[in-house]
mmCIF file of C-alpha atoms in Angstrom:
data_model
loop_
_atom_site.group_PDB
_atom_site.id
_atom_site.type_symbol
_atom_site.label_atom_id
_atom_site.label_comp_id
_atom_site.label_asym_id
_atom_site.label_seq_id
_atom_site.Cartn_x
_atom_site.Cartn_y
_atom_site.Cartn_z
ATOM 1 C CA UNK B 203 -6.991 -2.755 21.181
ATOM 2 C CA UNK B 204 -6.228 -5.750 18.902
ATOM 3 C CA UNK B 205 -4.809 -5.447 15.143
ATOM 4 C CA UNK B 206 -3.356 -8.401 14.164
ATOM 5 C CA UNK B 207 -3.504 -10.416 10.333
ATOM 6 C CA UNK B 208 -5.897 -13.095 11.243
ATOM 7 C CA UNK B 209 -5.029 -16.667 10.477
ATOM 8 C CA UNK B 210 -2.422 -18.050 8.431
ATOM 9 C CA UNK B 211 -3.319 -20.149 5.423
ATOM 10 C CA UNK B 212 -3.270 -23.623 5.212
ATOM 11 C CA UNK B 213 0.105 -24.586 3.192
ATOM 12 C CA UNK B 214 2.705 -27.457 4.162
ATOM 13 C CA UNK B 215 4.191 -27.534 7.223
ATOM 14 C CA UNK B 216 7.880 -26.106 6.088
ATOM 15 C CA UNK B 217 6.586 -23.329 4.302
ATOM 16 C CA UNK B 218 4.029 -22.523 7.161
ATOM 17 C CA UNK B 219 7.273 -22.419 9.265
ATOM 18 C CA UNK B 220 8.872 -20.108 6.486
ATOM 19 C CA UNK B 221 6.267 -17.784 6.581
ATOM 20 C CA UNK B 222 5.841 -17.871 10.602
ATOM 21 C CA UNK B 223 8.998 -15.177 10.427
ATOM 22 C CA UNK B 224 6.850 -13.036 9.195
ATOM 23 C CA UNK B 225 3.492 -13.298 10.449
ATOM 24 C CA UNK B 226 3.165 -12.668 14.577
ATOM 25 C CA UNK B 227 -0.064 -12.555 16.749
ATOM 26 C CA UNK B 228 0.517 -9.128 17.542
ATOM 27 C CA UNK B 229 0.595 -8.291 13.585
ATOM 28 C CA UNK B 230 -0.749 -5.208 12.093
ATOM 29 C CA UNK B 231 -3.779 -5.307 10.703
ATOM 30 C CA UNK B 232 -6.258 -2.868 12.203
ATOM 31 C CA UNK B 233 -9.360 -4.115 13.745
ATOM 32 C CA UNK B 234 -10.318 -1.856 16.629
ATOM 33 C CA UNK B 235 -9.756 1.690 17.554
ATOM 34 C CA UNK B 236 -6.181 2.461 18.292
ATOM 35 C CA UNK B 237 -4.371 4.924 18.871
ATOM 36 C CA UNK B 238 -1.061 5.545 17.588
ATOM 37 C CA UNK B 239 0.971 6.701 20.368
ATOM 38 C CA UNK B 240 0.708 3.435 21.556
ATOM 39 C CA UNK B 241 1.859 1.759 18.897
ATOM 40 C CA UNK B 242 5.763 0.867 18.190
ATOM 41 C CA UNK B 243 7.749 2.501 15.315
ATOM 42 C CA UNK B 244 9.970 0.132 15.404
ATOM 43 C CA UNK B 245 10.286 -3.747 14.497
ATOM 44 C CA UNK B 246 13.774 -6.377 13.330
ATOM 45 C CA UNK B 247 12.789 -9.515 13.992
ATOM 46 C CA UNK B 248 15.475 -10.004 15.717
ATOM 47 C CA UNK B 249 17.454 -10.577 12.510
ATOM 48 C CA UNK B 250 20.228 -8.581 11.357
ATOM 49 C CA UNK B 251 19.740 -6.919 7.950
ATOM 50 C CA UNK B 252 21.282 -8.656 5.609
ATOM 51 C CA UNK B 253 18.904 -11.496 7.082
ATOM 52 C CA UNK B 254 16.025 -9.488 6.253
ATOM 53 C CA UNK B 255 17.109 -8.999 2.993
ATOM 54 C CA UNK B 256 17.252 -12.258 2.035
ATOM 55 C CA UNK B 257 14.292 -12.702 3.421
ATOM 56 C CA UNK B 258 12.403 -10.020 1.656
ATOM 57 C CA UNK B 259 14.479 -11.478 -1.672
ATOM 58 C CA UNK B 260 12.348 -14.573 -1.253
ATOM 59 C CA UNK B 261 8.897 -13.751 -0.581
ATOM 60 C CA UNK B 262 8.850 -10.587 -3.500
ATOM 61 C CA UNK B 263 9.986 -13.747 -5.690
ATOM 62 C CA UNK B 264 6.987 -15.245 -4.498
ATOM 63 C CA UNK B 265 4.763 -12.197 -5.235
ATOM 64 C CA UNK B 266 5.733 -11.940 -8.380
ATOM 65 C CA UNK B 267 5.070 -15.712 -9.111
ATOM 66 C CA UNK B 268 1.443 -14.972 -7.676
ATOM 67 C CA UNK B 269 1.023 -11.950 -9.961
ATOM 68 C CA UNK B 270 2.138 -14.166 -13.106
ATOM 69 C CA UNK B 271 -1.068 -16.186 -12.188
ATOM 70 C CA UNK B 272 -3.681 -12.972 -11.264
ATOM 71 C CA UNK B 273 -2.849 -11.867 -14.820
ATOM 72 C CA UNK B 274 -3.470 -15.130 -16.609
ATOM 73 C CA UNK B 275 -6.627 -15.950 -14.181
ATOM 74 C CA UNK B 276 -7.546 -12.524 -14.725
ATOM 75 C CA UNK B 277 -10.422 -11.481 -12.302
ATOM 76 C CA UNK B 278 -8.804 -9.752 -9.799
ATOM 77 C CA UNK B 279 -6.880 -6.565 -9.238
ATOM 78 C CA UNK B 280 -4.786 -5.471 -6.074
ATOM 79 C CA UNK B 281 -4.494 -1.293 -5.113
ATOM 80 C CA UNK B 282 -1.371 -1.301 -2.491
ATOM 81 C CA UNK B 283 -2.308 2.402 -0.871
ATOM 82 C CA UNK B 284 0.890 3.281 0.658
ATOM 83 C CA UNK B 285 0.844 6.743 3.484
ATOM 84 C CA UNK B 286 3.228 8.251 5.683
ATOM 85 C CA UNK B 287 5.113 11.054 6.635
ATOM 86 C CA UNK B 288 7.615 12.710 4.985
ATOM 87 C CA UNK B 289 10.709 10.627 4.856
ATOM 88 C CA UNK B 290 8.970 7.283 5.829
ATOM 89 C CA UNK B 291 9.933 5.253 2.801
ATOM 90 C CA UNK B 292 7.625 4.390 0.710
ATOM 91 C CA UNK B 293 10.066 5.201 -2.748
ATOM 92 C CA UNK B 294 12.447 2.732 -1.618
ATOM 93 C CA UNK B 295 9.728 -0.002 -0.090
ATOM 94 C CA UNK B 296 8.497 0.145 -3.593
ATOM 95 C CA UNK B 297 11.267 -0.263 -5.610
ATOM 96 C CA UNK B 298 12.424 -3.450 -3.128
ATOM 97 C CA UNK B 299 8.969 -5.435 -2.509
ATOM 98 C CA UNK B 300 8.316 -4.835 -6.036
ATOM 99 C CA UNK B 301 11.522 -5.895 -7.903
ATOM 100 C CA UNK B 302 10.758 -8.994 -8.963
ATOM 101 C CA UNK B 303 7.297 -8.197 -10.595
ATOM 102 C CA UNK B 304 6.793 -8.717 -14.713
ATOM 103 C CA UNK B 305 6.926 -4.506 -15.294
ATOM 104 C CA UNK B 306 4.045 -4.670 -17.192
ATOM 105 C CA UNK B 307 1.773 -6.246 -13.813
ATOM 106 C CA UNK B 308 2.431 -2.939 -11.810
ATOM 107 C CA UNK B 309 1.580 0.749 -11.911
ATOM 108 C CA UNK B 310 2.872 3.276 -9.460
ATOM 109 C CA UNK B 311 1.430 5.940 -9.183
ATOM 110 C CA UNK B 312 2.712 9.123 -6.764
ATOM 111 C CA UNK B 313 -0.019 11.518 -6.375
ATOM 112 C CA UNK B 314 0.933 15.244 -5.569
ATOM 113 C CA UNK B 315 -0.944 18.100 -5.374
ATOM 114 C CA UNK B 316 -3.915 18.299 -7.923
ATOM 115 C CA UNK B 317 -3.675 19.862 -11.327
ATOM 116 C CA UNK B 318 -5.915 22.091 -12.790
ATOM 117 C CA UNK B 319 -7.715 19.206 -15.010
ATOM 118 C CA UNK B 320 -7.687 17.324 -11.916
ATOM 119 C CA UNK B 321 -9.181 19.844 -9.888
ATOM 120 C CA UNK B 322 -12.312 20.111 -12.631
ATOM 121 C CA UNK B 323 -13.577 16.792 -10.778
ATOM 122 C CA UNK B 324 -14.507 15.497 -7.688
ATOM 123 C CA UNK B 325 -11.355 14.513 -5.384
ATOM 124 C CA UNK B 326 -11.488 10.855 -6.312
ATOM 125 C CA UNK B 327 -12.128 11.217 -9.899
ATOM 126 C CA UNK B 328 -7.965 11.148 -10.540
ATOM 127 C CA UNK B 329 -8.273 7.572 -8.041
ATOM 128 C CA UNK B 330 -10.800 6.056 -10.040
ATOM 129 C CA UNK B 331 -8.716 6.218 -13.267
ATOM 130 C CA UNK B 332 -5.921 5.414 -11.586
ATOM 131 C CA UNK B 333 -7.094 1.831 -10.769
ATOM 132 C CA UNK B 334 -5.611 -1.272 -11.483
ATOM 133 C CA UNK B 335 -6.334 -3.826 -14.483
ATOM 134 C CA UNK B 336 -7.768 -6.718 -13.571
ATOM 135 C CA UNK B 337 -4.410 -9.670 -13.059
ATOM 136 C CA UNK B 338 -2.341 -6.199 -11.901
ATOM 137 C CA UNK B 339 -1.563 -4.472 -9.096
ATOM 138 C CA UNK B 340 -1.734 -0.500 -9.053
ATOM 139 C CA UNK B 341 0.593 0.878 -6.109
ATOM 140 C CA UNK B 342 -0.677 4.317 -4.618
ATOM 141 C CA UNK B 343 2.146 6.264 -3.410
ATOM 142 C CA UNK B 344 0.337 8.731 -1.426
ATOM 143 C CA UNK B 345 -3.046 7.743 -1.807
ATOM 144 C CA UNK B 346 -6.945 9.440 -1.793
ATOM 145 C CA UNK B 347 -6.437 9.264 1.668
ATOM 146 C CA UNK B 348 -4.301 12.925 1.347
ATOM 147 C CA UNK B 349 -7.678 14.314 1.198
ATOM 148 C CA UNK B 350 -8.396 13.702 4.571
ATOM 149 C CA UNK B 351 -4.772 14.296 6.083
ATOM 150 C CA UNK B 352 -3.235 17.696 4.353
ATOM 151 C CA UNK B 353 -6.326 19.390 3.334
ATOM 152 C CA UNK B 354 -7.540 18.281 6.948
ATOM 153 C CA UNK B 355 -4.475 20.078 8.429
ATOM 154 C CA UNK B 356 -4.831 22.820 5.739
ATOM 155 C CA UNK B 357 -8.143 23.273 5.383
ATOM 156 C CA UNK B 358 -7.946 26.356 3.010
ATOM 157 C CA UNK B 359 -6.637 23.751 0.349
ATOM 158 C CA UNK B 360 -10.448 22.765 -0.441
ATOM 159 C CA UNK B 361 -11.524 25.777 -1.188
ATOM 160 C CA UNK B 362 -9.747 24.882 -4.777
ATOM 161 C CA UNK B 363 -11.887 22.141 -5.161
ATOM 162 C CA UNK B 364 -14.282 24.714 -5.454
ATOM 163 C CA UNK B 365 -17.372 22.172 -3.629
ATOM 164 C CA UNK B 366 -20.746 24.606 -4.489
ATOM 165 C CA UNK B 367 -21.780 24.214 -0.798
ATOM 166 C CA UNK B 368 -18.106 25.265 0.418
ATOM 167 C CA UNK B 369 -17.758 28.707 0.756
ATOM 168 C CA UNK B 370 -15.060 29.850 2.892
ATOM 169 C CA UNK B 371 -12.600 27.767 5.636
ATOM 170 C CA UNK B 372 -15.793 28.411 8.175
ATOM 171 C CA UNK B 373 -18.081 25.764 6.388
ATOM 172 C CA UNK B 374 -15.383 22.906 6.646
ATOM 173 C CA UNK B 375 -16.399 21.043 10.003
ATOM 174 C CA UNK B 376 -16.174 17.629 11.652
ATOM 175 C CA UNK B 377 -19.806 16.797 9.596
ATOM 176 C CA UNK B 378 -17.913 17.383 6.127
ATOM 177 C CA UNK B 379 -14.981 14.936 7.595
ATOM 178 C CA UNK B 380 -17.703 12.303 8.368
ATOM 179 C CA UNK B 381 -18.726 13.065 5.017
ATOM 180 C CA UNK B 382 -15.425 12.369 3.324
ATOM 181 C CA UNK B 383 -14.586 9.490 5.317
ATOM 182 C CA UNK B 384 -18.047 7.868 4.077
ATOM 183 C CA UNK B 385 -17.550 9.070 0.452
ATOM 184 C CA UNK B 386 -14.362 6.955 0.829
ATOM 185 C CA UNK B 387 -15.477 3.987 2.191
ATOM 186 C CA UNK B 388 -18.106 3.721 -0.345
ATOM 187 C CA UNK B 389 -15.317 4.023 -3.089
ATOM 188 C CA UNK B 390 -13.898 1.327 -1.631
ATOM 189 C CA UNK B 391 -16.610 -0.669 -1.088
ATOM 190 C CA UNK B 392 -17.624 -0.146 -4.781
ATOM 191 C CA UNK B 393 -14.417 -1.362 -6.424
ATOM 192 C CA UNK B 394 -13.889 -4.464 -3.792
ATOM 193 C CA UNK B 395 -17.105 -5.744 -4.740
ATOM 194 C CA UNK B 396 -15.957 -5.220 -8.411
ATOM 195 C CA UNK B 397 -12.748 -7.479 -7.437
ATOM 196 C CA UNK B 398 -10.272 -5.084 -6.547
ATOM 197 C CA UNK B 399 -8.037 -6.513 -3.497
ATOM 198 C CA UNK B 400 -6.948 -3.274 -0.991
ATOM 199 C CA UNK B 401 -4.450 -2.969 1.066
ATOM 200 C CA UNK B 402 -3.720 -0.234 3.085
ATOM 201 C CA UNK B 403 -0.274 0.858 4.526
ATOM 202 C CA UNK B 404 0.842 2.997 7.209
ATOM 203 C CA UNK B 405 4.053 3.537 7.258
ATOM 204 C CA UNK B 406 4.301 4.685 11.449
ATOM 205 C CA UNK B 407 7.388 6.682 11.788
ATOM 206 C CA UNK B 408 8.571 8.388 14.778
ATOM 207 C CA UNK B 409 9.354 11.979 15.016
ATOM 208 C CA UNK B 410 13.066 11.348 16.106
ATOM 209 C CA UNK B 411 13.679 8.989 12.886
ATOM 210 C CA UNK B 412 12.341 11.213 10.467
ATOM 211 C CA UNK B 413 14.699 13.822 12.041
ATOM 212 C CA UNK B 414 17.635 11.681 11.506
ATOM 213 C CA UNK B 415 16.617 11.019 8.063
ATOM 214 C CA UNK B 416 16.240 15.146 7.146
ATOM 215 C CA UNK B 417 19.579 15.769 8.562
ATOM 216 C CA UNK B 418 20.890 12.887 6.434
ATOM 217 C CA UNK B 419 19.067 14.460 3.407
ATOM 218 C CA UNK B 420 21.106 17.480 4.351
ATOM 219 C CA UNK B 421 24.338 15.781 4.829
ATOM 220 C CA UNK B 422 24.937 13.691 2.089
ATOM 221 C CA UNK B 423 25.245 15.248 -0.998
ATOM 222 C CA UNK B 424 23.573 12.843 -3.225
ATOM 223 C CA UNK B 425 20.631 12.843 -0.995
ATOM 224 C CA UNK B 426 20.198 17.222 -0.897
ATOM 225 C CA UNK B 427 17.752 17.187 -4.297
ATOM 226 C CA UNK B 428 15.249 15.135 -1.668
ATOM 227 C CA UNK B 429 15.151 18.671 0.910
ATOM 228 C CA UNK B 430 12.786 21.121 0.463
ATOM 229 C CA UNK B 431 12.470 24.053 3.220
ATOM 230 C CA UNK B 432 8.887 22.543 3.551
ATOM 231 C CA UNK B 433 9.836 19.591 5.193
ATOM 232 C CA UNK B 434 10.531 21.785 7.738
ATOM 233 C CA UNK B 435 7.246 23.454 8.183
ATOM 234 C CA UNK B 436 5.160 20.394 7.942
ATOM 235 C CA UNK B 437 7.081 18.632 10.832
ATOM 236 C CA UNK B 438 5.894 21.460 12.973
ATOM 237 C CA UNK B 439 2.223 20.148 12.596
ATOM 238 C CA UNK B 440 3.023 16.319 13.154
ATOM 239 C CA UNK B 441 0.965 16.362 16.239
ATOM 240 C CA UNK B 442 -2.420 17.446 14.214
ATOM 241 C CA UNK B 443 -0.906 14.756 11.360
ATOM 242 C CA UNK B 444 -0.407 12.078 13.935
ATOM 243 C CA UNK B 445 -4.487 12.786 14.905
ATOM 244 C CA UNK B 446 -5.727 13.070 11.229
ATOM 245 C CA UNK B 447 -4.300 9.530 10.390
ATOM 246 C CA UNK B 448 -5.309 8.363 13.552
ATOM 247 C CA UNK B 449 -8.948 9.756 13.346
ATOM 248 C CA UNK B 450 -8.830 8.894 9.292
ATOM 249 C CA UNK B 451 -7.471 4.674 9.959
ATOM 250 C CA UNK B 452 -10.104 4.261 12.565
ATOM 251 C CA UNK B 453 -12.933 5.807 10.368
ATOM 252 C CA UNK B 454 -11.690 3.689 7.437
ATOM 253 C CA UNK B 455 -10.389 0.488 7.937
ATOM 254 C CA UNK B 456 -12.913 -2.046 6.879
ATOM 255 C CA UNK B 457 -12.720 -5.577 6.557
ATOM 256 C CA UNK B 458 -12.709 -5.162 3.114
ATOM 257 C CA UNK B 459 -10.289 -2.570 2.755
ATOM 258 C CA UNK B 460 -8.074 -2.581 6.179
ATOM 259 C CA UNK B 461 -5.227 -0.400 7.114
ATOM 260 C CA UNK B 462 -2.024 -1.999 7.928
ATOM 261 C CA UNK B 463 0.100 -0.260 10.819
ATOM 262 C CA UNK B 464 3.622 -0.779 10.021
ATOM 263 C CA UNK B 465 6.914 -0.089 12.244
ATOM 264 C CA UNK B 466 9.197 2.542 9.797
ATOM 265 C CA UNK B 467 11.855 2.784 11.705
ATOM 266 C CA UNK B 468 13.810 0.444 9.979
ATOM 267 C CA UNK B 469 13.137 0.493 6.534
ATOM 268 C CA UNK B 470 14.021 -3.252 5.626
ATOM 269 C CA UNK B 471 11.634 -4.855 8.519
ATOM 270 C CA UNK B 472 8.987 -2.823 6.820
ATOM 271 C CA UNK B 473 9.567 -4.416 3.639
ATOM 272 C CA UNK B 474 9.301 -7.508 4.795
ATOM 273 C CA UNK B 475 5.988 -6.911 6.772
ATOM 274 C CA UNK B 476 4.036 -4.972 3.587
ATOM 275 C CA UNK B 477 5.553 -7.911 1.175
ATOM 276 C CA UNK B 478 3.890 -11.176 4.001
ATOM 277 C CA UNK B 479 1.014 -8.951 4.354
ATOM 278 C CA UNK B 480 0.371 -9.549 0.320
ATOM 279 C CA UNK B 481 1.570 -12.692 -0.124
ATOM 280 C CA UNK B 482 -0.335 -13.885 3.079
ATOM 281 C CA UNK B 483 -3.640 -12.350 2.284
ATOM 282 C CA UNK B 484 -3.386 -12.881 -1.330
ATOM 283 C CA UNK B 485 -2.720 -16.352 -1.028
ATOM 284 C CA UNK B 486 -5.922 -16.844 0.259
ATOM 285 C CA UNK B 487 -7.624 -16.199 -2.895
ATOM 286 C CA UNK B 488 -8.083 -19.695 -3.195
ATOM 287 C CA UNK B 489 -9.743 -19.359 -6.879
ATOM 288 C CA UNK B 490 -6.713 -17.569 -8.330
ATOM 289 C CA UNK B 491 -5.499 -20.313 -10.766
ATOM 290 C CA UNK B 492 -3.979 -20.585 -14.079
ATOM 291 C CA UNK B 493 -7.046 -21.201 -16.824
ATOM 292 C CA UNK B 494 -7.233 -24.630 -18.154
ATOM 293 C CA UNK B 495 -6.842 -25.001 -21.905
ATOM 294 C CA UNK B 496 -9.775 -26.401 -23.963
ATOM 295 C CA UNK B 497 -10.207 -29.796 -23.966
ATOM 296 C CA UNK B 498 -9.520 -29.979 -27.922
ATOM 297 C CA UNK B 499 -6.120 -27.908 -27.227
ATOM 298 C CA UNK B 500 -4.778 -30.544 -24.702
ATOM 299 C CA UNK B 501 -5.965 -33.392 -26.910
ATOM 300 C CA UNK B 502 -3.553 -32.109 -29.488
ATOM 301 C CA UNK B 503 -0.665 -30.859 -27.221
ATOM 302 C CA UNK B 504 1.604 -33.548 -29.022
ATOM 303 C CA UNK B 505 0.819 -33.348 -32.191
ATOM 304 C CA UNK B 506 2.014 -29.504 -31.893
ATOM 305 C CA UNK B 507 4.929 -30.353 -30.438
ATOM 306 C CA UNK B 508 5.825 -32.629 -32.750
ATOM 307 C CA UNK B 509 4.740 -30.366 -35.826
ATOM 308 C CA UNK B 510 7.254 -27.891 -34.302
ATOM 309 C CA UNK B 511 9.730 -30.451 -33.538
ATOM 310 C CA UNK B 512 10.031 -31.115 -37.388
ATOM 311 C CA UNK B 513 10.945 -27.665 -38.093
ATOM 312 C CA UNK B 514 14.084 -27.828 -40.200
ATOM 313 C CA UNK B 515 16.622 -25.529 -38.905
#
């Protein structure tokens, strides 16, 4: 087993330092067949929090810098797919590695269960529209990936896709799993080569923590709108969960679109990891530059800024 980020980019010595805090051997990135029970849940750097907040406060500013120049140089787009189990933290990893983004260069989008219109197309239809502009980055909050995890565990849920060849529970086997998990790399082959950037995110909780986070839901009462009975009932399948995103990340994770396994425990260490996993890997997009202006533009730079220099006031 070996999932780890690869090498650092070249940068200057200080800021390689910098960015050492973040980036280990033993990183994340999946690039052999694991298996998740042996895999931690839990990761601090050996910093206390308020450490790792400041240190997530200066790499999102950094992210955001980077997405100022993907919008101007305009080629590429990043999809940040973001999975878990209930109570793993993706709302609030969102709202903290994201904060310092231009709101117009990011799109969440939290994808629940299918609507009718939705359900008139083919499971990936509502993903494909859902993509990001080229110079932004589209966050998936729950991802396509759902439709090899729940309707995997549930099975009975595809029947309301209503698939011609599928035509009861019986006819959903391990070949129509193969089939899915092909149909999805494809899709993400297809947009990568169309210069889309993916990253994938598994936020690995343990069953203990997300028990300590329900009871909190139930506890607090500003946190009670976040319980639903059903919480309940799906944490007595995380076994079969735990094996459908194992089997799904080691079907899926490509070079060109790998899955990222990520320690949830504690929810600021995983903000830091997801935000140097971007800024890392992005920063090796070594053609992402502001344009140049034409030649006859710069000529003239100081004649405009005179012109608009003699403005009366």
């Amino acid at each position: 087993m070996n999932y780890s980020f690869g090498q650092v980019s070249r940068m200057p010595k200080k800021q390689y330092i910098h960015y050492m805090k973040y980036v280990r051997q033993d990183s994340y990135k999946v690039q052999n067949t694991i298996e998740l029970s042996e895999i931690s849940t839990f990761e601090d750097f050996d910093k206390s929090d308020d450490t790792l907040k400041d240190d997530l406060r200066d790499i999102r500013k950094k992210l955001g810098k980077f997405q100022d120049t993907l919008y101007a140089h305009g080629k590429y787009g990043v999809l940040v797919c973001l999975q878990g189990m209930d109570t793993a933290g993706k709302d609030s990893l969102i709202r903290e590695v994201f904060k310092d983004f231009n709101v117009r260069g990011v799109v969440v989008h939290s994808f629940k269960v299918p609507t009718a219109l939705e359900l008139k197309h083919d499971y990936l239809w509502r993903h494909y529209i859902a993509l990001p502009e080229r110079g932004k980055f589209s966050v998936f909050n729950r991802t396509h990936y759902e439709n090899v995890l729940v309707t995997k565990v549930h099975p009975e849920y595809i029947l309301s896709e209503n698939i011609p060849e599928i035509k009861s529970v019986e006819n959903i086997d391990n070949g129509f799993w193969k089939n899915r998990y092909r149909q999805i790399n494809d899709f993400e082959r297809h947009i990568t080569e169309n210069g889309t950037q993916i990253f994938k995110f598994f936020l690995h909780l343990s069953k203990e923590e997300q028990r300590q986070r329900l009871l909190r839901r139930l506890k607090l009462k500003e946190k009670n709108w976040k319980f639903s009975p059903g919480d309940l009932k799906e944490r007595k399948l995380w076994d079969k969960y735990q094996q459908c995103y194992e089997d799904a990340i080691n079907e899926t994770s490509k070079p060109n679109a790998p899955w990222y396994i990520v320690p949830a425990d504690n929810k600021r260490a995983a903000r830091v990891i997801v935000a140097a996993v971007l800024l890392d890997a992005l920063k090796k997009l070594k053609d992402v530059r502001e344009p140049e202006l034409e030649d006859k533009i710069k000529a003239n730079l100081e004649s405009f800024k005179q012109e608009l220099e003699k403005e009366v006031k």
